[in-house]
Short mmCIF file of C-alpha atoms in Angstrom, two decimals:
data_model
loop_
_atom_site.label_atom_id
_atom_site.label_comp_id
_atom_site.label_asym_id
_atom_site.label_seq_id
_atom_site.Cartn_x
_atom_site.Cartn_y
_atom_site.Cartn_z
CA MET A 12 3.97 51.88 60.44
CA THR A 13 4.33 55.44 59.11
CA SER A 14 7.60 56.94 57.94
CA SER A 15 9.09 59.93 59.74
CA PRO A 16 9.71 63.15 57.75
CA THR A 17 13.42 62.70 58.42
CA ASP A 18 13.31 59.43 56.45
CA GLU A 19 12.35 61.32 53.30
CA HIS A 20 15.07 62.61 51.00
CA PRO A 21 15.10 64.80 47.89
CA PRO A 22 16.62 63.28 44.72
CA ARG A 23 20.26 62.44 45.49
CA TRP A 24 21.51 63.76 42.14
CA ALA A 25 19.86 67.13 42.83
CA GLU A 26 21.49 67.29 46.26
CA ARG A 27 24.86 66.53 44.69
CA LEU A 28 24.34 69.12 41.94
CA LEU A 29 23.53 71.68 44.63
CA LEU A 30 26.82 70.99 46.40
CA ILE A 31 28.69 71.47 43.11
CA VAL A 32 27.12 74.80 42.17
CA LEU A 33 26.97 76.51 45.56
CA PRO A 34 29.85 78.61 46.87
CA ARG A 35 31.62 76.99 49.84
CA ARG A 36 30.02 79.27 52.44
CA ASP A 37 26.49 78.20 51.40
CA ARG A 38 27.09 74.44 51.03
CA GLU A 39 25.58 73.64 54.43
CA THR A 40 23.03 76.39 55.02
CA ILE A 41 21.11 76.47 51.72
CA PRO A 42 20.74 72.65 51.40
CA GLY A 43 19.63 72.70 55.06
CA ASP A 44 16.96 75.33 54.32
CA LEU A 45 15.70 73.41 51.30
CA LEU A 46 15.63 70.11 53.19
CA GLU A 47 13.72 71.71 56.07
CA GLU A 48 11.10 73.19 53.70
CA PHE A 49 10.96 69.93 51.73
CA ARG A 50 10.22 67.83 54.81
CA GLU A 51 8.09 70.21 56.89
CA VAL A 52 5.96 71.96 54.28
CA VAL A 53 6.22 70.70 50.71
CA LEU A 54 6.10 66.96 51.34
CA PRO A 55 2.88 67.02 53.43
CA ALA A 56 1.26 69.48 50.99
CA ARG A 57 2.29 68.02 47.61
CA GLY A 58 3.20 64.41 48.26
CA ARG A 59 6.48 62.66 47.49
CA ARG A 60 6.47 63.19 43.72
CA GLY A 61 5.42 66.84 43.93
CA ALA A 62 7.96 67.52 46.66
CA ARG A 63 10.78 66.01 44.61
CA LEU A 64 9.79 68.13 41.61
CA TRP A 65 9.71 71.20 43.85
CA TYR A 66 13.21 70.42 45.11
CA VAL A 67 14.62 70.02 41.59
CA ARG A 68 13.08 73.36 40.59
CA GLN A 69 14.69 75.09 43.57
CA VAL A 70 18.07 73.54 42.76
CA LEU A 71 17.85 74.62 39.11
CA SER A 72 17.06 78.16 40.25
CA LEU A 73 20.37 78.12 42.10
CA VAL A 74 22.45 77.03 39.09
CA PRO A 75 23.78 80.23 37.52
CA GLY A 76 22.58 80.56 33.95
CA VAL A 77 19.93 77.81 33.83
CA MET A 78 16.95 80.13 34.08
CA LEU A 79 18.44 82.61 31.60
CA GLY A 80 19.26 79.77 29.20
CA ALA A 81 15.75 78.32 29.47
CA ALA A 82 14.21 81.74 28.76
CA VAL A 83 16.49 82.22 25.72
CA GLY A 84 15.55 78.72 24.52
CA VAL A 85 11.83 79.47 24.76
CA ALA A 86 12.26 82.80 22.92
CA PHE A 87 14.27 81.29 20.05
CA SER A 88 11.89 78.32 19.80
CA ALA A 89 8.99 80.73 19.42
CA ILE A 90 10.84 82.76 16.75
CA ASN A 91 11.76 79.56 14.89
CA LEU A 92 8.15 78.38 14.95
CA ILE A 93 6.76 81.73 13.81
CA VAL A 94 9.29 82.03 10.93
CA THR A 95 8.44 78.49 9.78
CA VAL A 96 4.70 79.15 9.90
CA ILE A 97 5.16 82.34 7.84
CA ASP A 98 7.42 80.73 5.21
CA PRO A 99 7.66 76.96 5.73
CA LEU A 100 9.65 76.25 2.55
CA LEU A 101 12.38 78.82 3.25
CA ASP A 102 15.70 76.95 3.26
CA ASP A 103 18.40 77.66 5.81
CA SER A 104 20.95 79.76 3.89
CA PRO A 105 24.25 80.58 5.65
CA MET A 106 23.15 84.20 6.13
CA ALA A 107 19.79 83.13 7.57
CA LEU A 108 21.55 80.76 9.98
CA LEU A 109 23.97 83.51 11.03
CA GLY A 110 21.07 85.92 11.53
CA PHE A 111 19.30 83.38 13.73
CA TYR A 112 22.16 81.88 15.77
CA GLY A 113 24.32 85.03 15.92
CA PRO A 114 22.13 86.77 18.53
CA MET A 115 21.93 83.50 20.49
CA PHE A 116 25.74 83.27 20.64
CA LEU A 117 25.92 86.96 21.57
CA ILE A 118 23.61 86.36 24.55
CA TRP A 119 25.90 83.55 25.74
CA ALA A 120 28.88 85.90 25.46
CA ILE A 121 27.03 88.61 27.42
CA ALA A 122 26.24 86.04 30.15
CA GLY A 123 29.98 85.28 30.34
CA TYR A 124 30.81 88.99 30.42
CA LEU A 125 28.41 89.60 33.33
CA ALA A 126 29.65 86.51 35.18
CA TYR A 127 33.21 87.81 34.92
CA ARG A 128 32.22 91.29 36.05
CA ARG A 129 30.54 89.82 39.12
CA SER A 130 33.14 87.22 40.06
CA GLY A 131 36.40 88.45 38.55
CA ARG A 132 37.08 84.85 37.37
CA LEU A 133 37.39 83.74 33.74
CA LEU A 134 36.53 80.14 34.71
CA ARG A 135 33.21 81.40 36.06
CA ALA A 136 32.53 83.21 32.74
CA LEU A 137 33.30 80.00 30.84
CA THR A 138 31.04 77.79 32.99
CA VAL A 139 28.17 80.29 32.95
CA GLY A 140 28.43 80.59 29.14
CA ALA A 141 28.38 76.78 28.83
CA THR A 142 25.45 76.43 31.27
CA VAL A 143 23.36 79.09 29.54
CA ALA A 144 24.07 77.47 26.16
CA CYS A 145 23.25 73.98 27.46
CA ALA A 146 19.91 75.13 28.89
CA THR A 147 19.16 77.17 25.75
CA PHE A 148 19.72 74.23 23.46
CA ALA A 149 17.92 71.71 25.67
CA ILE A 150 14.77 73.85 25.42
CA PHE A 151 15.40 74.86 21.81
CA THR A 152 15.75 71.20 20.76
CA LEU A 153 12.37 70.44 22.33
CA GLY A 154 10.98 73.45 20.45
CA VAL A 155 12.39 72.15 17.16
CA ILE A 156 10.86 68.71 17.77
CA LEU A 157 7.53 70.37 18.52
CA ARG A 158 7.83 72.37 15.29
CA VAL A 159 8.61 69.24 13.28
CA ASN A 160 5.56 67.45 14.69
CA MET A 161 3.27 70.41 14.08
CA LEU A 162 4.43 71.12 10.52
CA LEU A 163 5.73 67.75 9.32
CA ASP A 164 3.81 67.63 6.03
CA VAL A 165 5.05 70.97 4.81
CA LEU A 166 8.58 70.65 6.23
CA SER A 167 9.08 67.38 4.35
CA GLN A 168 8.74 69.39 1.09
CA ARG A 169 11.83 71.45 1.90
CA ASP A 170 15.05 70.95 -0.06
CA ASP A 171 17.08 70.64 3.14
CA TRP A 172 14.95 67.64 4.18
CA ARG A 173 16.07 65.53 1.20
CA ASN A 174 18.83 63.73 3.09
CA LEU A 175 16.53 62.95 6.00
CA LEU A 176 13.92 61.56 3.58
CA LEU A 177 16.56 59.36 1.94
CA ARG A 178 17.66 58.05 5.32
CA TYR A 179 14.02 57.43 6.23
CA GLN A 180 13.41 55.38 3.07
CA ALA A 181 16.45 53.24 3.87
CA SER A 182 15.64 52.94 7.58
CA GLY A 183 12.72 50.53 7.60
CA PHE A 184 10.68 52.83 9.87
CA GLY A 185 6.93 52.66 9.30
CA SER A 186 6.20 56.39 9.40
CA LEU A 187 8.11 59.57 8.62
CA ARG A 188 6.92 61.16 11.87
CA THR A 189 8.36 58.35 13.98
CA TYR A 190 11.63 58.44 12.06
CA ALA A 191 11.93 62.25 12.29
CA ASN A 192 11.32 62.11 16.05
CA TYR A 193 13.88 59.31 16.37
CA GLU A 194 16.49 61.34 14.44
CA TYR A 195 15.87 64.53 16.36
CA PHE A 196 15.87 62.85 19.79
CA THR A 197 18.97 60.73 19.14
CA GLY A 198 20.77 63.75 17.67
CA ALA A 199 19.86 66.00 20.61
CA PRO A 200 22.73 65.06 23.00
CA PHE A 201 25.36 65.84 20.35
CA LYS A 202 23.70 69.16 19.48
CA ILE A 203 23.44 70.14 23.16
CA LEU A 204 27.09 69.16 23.73
CA THR A 205 28.18 71.18 20.68
CA ALA A 206 26.13 74.19 21.82
CA SER A 207 27.62 73.91 25.33
CA THR A 208 31.12 73.94 23.86
CA ILE A 209 30.30 77.01 21.75
CA GLY A 210 28.71 78.57 24.86
CA ALA A 211 31.90 77.94 26.84
CA VAL A 212 33.96 79.66 24.13
CA MET A 213 31.51 82.57 23.89
CA GLY A 214 31.40 82.85 27.69
CA LEU A 215 35.20 82.95 27.80
CA MET A 216 35.27 85.61 25.08
CA GLY A 217 32.70 87.64 27.05
CA GLY A 218 34.85 87.19 30.16
CA LEU A 219 37.93 88.42 28.30
CA VAL A 220 36.03 91.50 27.14
CA GLY A 221 35.00 92.00 30.79
CA ARG A 222 38.65 91.72 31.88
CA VAL A 223 39.84 94.23 29.27
CA SER A 224 37.10 96.72 30.10
CA ARG A 225 37.32 96.24 33.86
CA GLY A 226 39.70 99.09 34.44
CA ALA A 227 37.42 101.46 32.57
CA SER A 228 34.38 101.09 34.81
CA ARG A 229 33.36 100.10 38.32
CA PRO A 230 32.73 96.34 38.80
CA LEU A 231 29.21 95.12 39.47
CA PRO A 232 28.43 93.84 42.97
CA MET A 233 29.78 90.36 43.66
CA ARG A 234 27.38 87.43 43.30
CA MET B 17 19.33 110.53 48.17
CA ALA B 18 20.83 107.04 47.85
CA ASP B 19 19.85 104.61 45.08
CA VAL B 20 16.26 103.45 45.44
CA LEU B 21 16.04 99.72 46.11
CA GLY B 22 14.05 97.51 43.76
CA ALA B 23 10.71 96.17 45.00
CA PHE B 24 12.09 92.64 45.49
CA ALA B 25 15.12 93.87 47.44
CA GLN B 26 12.79 95.92 49.63
CA ALA B 27 10.60 92.85 50.22
CA ILE B 28 13.66 90.86 51.30
CA LEU B 29 14.96 93.58 53.61
CA LEU B 30 11.54 94.11 55.18
CA ALA B 31 11.21 90.36 55.72
CA VAL B 32 14.53 90.44 57.59
CA VAL B 33 13.21 93.33 59.70
CA ARG B 34 9.87 91.60 60.42
CA LEU B 35 11.44 88.25 61.29
CA GLY B 36 13.99 89.78 63.66
CA LYS B 37 16.07 87.06 65.30
CA GLU B 38 14.35 84.34 63.25
CA ALA B 39 15.47 85.75 59.87
CA TYR B 40 17.19 82.79 58.26
CA GLY B 41 17.02 81.88 54.55
CA ARG B 42 13.99 79.63 54.56
CA ALA B 43 11.99 81.96 56.85
CA VAL B 44 12.78 84.94 54.61
CA LEU B 45 11.66 82.95 51.56
CA THR B 46 8.36 82.01 53.24
CA GLU B 47 7.74 85.56 54.47
CA VAL B 48 8.39 87.10 51.04
CA GLN B 49 6.17 84.51 49.32
CA SER B 50 3.41 85.28 51.78
CA ARG B 51 3.70 89.08 51.34
CA LEU B 52 3.97 89.01 47.54
CA GLU B 53 1.37 86.24 47.27
CA ARG B 54 3.29 84.30 44.64
CA ASP B 55 5.58 81.31 44.36
CA ILE B 56 9.22 82.40 44.48
CA VAL B 57 12.18 80.18 43.72
CA ALA B 58 14.95 79.88 46.27
CA GLY B 59 17.59 81.09 43.81
CA ALA B 60 16.01 84.56 43.59
CA VAL B 61 15.93 84.97 47.38
CA TYR B 62 19.47 83.72 48.06
CA ALA B 63 20.94 85.78 45.19
CA THR B 64 19.28 88.92 46.59
CA LEU B 65 20.35 88.16 50.17
CA ASP B 66 23.90 87.65 48.90
CA ARG B 67 23.85 90.93 46.95
CA LEU B 68 22.45 92.87 49.91
CA GLU B 69 25.13 91.41 52.16
CA GLN B 70 27.84 92.36 49.66
CA LYS B 71 26.49 95.92 49.73
CA GLY B 72 26.64 95.96 53.52
CA LEU B 73 22.88 96.38 53.98
CA ILE B 74 22.61 93.13 55.98
CA SER B 75 25.03 90.84 57.77
CA SER B 76 24.83 87.16 58.62
CA THR B 77 25.88 84.68 61.28
CA LEU B 78 25.68 80.89 61.47
CA GLY B 79 23.30 79.22 63.91
CA SER B 80 22.91 75.62 64.96
CA GLY B 81 21.40 72.79 62.93
CA THR B 82 18.32 70.69 63.61
CA VAL B 83 17.46 67.06 62.94
CA ILE B 84 14.97 67.87 60.20
CA ARG B 85 17.71 69.83 58.38
CA GLY B 86 20.05 66.88 58.57
CA GLY B 87 22.06 68.75 61.21
CA ARG B 88 22.98 71.55 58.80
CA PRO B 89 23.31 75.05 60.29
CA ARG B 90 21.07 78.00 59.56
CA ARG B 91 22.40 81.35 58.33
CA TYR B 92 20.67 84.17 60.21
CA TYR B 93 20.49 87.63 58.68
CA THR B 94 20.46 90.96 60.52
CA ILE B 95 19.71 94.35 59.02
CA GLU B 96 22.51 96.90 59.28
CA ASN B 97 22.19 100.69 59.64
CA ALA B 98 22.93 101.06 55.92
CA GLY B 99 19.99 98.75 55.21
CA ILE B 100 17.66 100.80 57.40
CA HIS B 101 18.78 103.99 55.62
CA ALA B 102 18.26 102.33 52.23
CA LEU B 103 14.72 101.27 53.19
CA ASN B 104 13.87 104.71 54.52
CA ASP B 105 15.25 106.38 51.38
CA SER B 106 13.29 103.98 49.17
CA ARG B 107 10.06 104.63 51.05
CA ALA B 108 10.64 108.39 50.92
CA ALA B 109 11.23 108.20 47.16
CA VAL B 110 8.00 106.28 46.61
CA ASP B 111 6.04 108.68 48.83
CA SER B 112 7.49 111.62 46.89
CA ILE B 113 6.52 110.08 43.55
CA TRP B 114 2.95 109.53 44.78
CA GLU B 115 2.56 112.86 46.53
CA GLY B 116 -0.66 114.66 45.53
CA LEU B 117 -2.25 111.58 43.97
CA ARG B 118 -5.10 109.61 45.47
CA TRP B 119 -4.57 105.86 45.68
CA PRO B 120 -5.84 103.67 44.07
CA LEU B 121 -5.82 105.50 40.73
CA LYS B 122 -9.06 105.23 38.79
CA GLY B 123 -8.62 103.64 35.37
CA ARG B 124 -10.51 104.66 32.26
CA THR B 125 -13.57 102.60 31.53
CA LEU B 126 -13.70 101.22 28.00
#
């Protein structure tokens, strides 16, 4: 017995996420379009797994800020990797950290500013700032883990790795690589949450700038 | 002359024109993908449709649902006079920029 296309469903969490992020007027029509494409075209062409991946990608493209955040994350991961390759023993001084993360925070604030200019709502600026930051740091954390695995030998010579090396020696782990991956992966949720909070604040600040400057210029078209 | 539309906005508007009464979101997405010969995410198409509607270049109405869509309605788009003017202006601008040049341009050989 073969299953009918109407028996197949995209991931439930993605469908729910879609309902959260879409404006009220699109909550029926856009999920309907995606479901129709999913069942009629993508599922027969790519199979169940491929179709579900396709659906998730479409949903993420509809979450304001995710694509921008992912692009920012890739860019900063690349910069981080290049800087480390050029000077692997350079410690993270406060000025160096400010020079690196400052532009990242500024981008989150600009995302909030633009979100406010388009919607006229500070809450929208805050959520867009948080979403961009969350996506940025999710990708950036993966980039950092990649960097650690590529350059572990040289990174372990850095002064700012002393504490990690001490924790490794006391941990009972068999290899430094495994321990470093464990630390970075288990620390990732906290870092992403912290970044999202900073992103929300930066987004709100961008939104406030948008509110103050609104009278001075014409608003952008509504999104 | 009015603002020239971006290439993607033109592709969306022309898809609405080509599809006529069948111009709903998914059909527009498929048509644009086919014309541009690349994979396009839904977010880009819906954001552009939304922006064009806010500008008054297109309008939309709700249609009925089907079983395969889980009974959810379709949103059908129609081009407005302002949209037709914008397309004509954009085409005229491109033609003006290219006037006197033979297409395709010949590149330098290295």
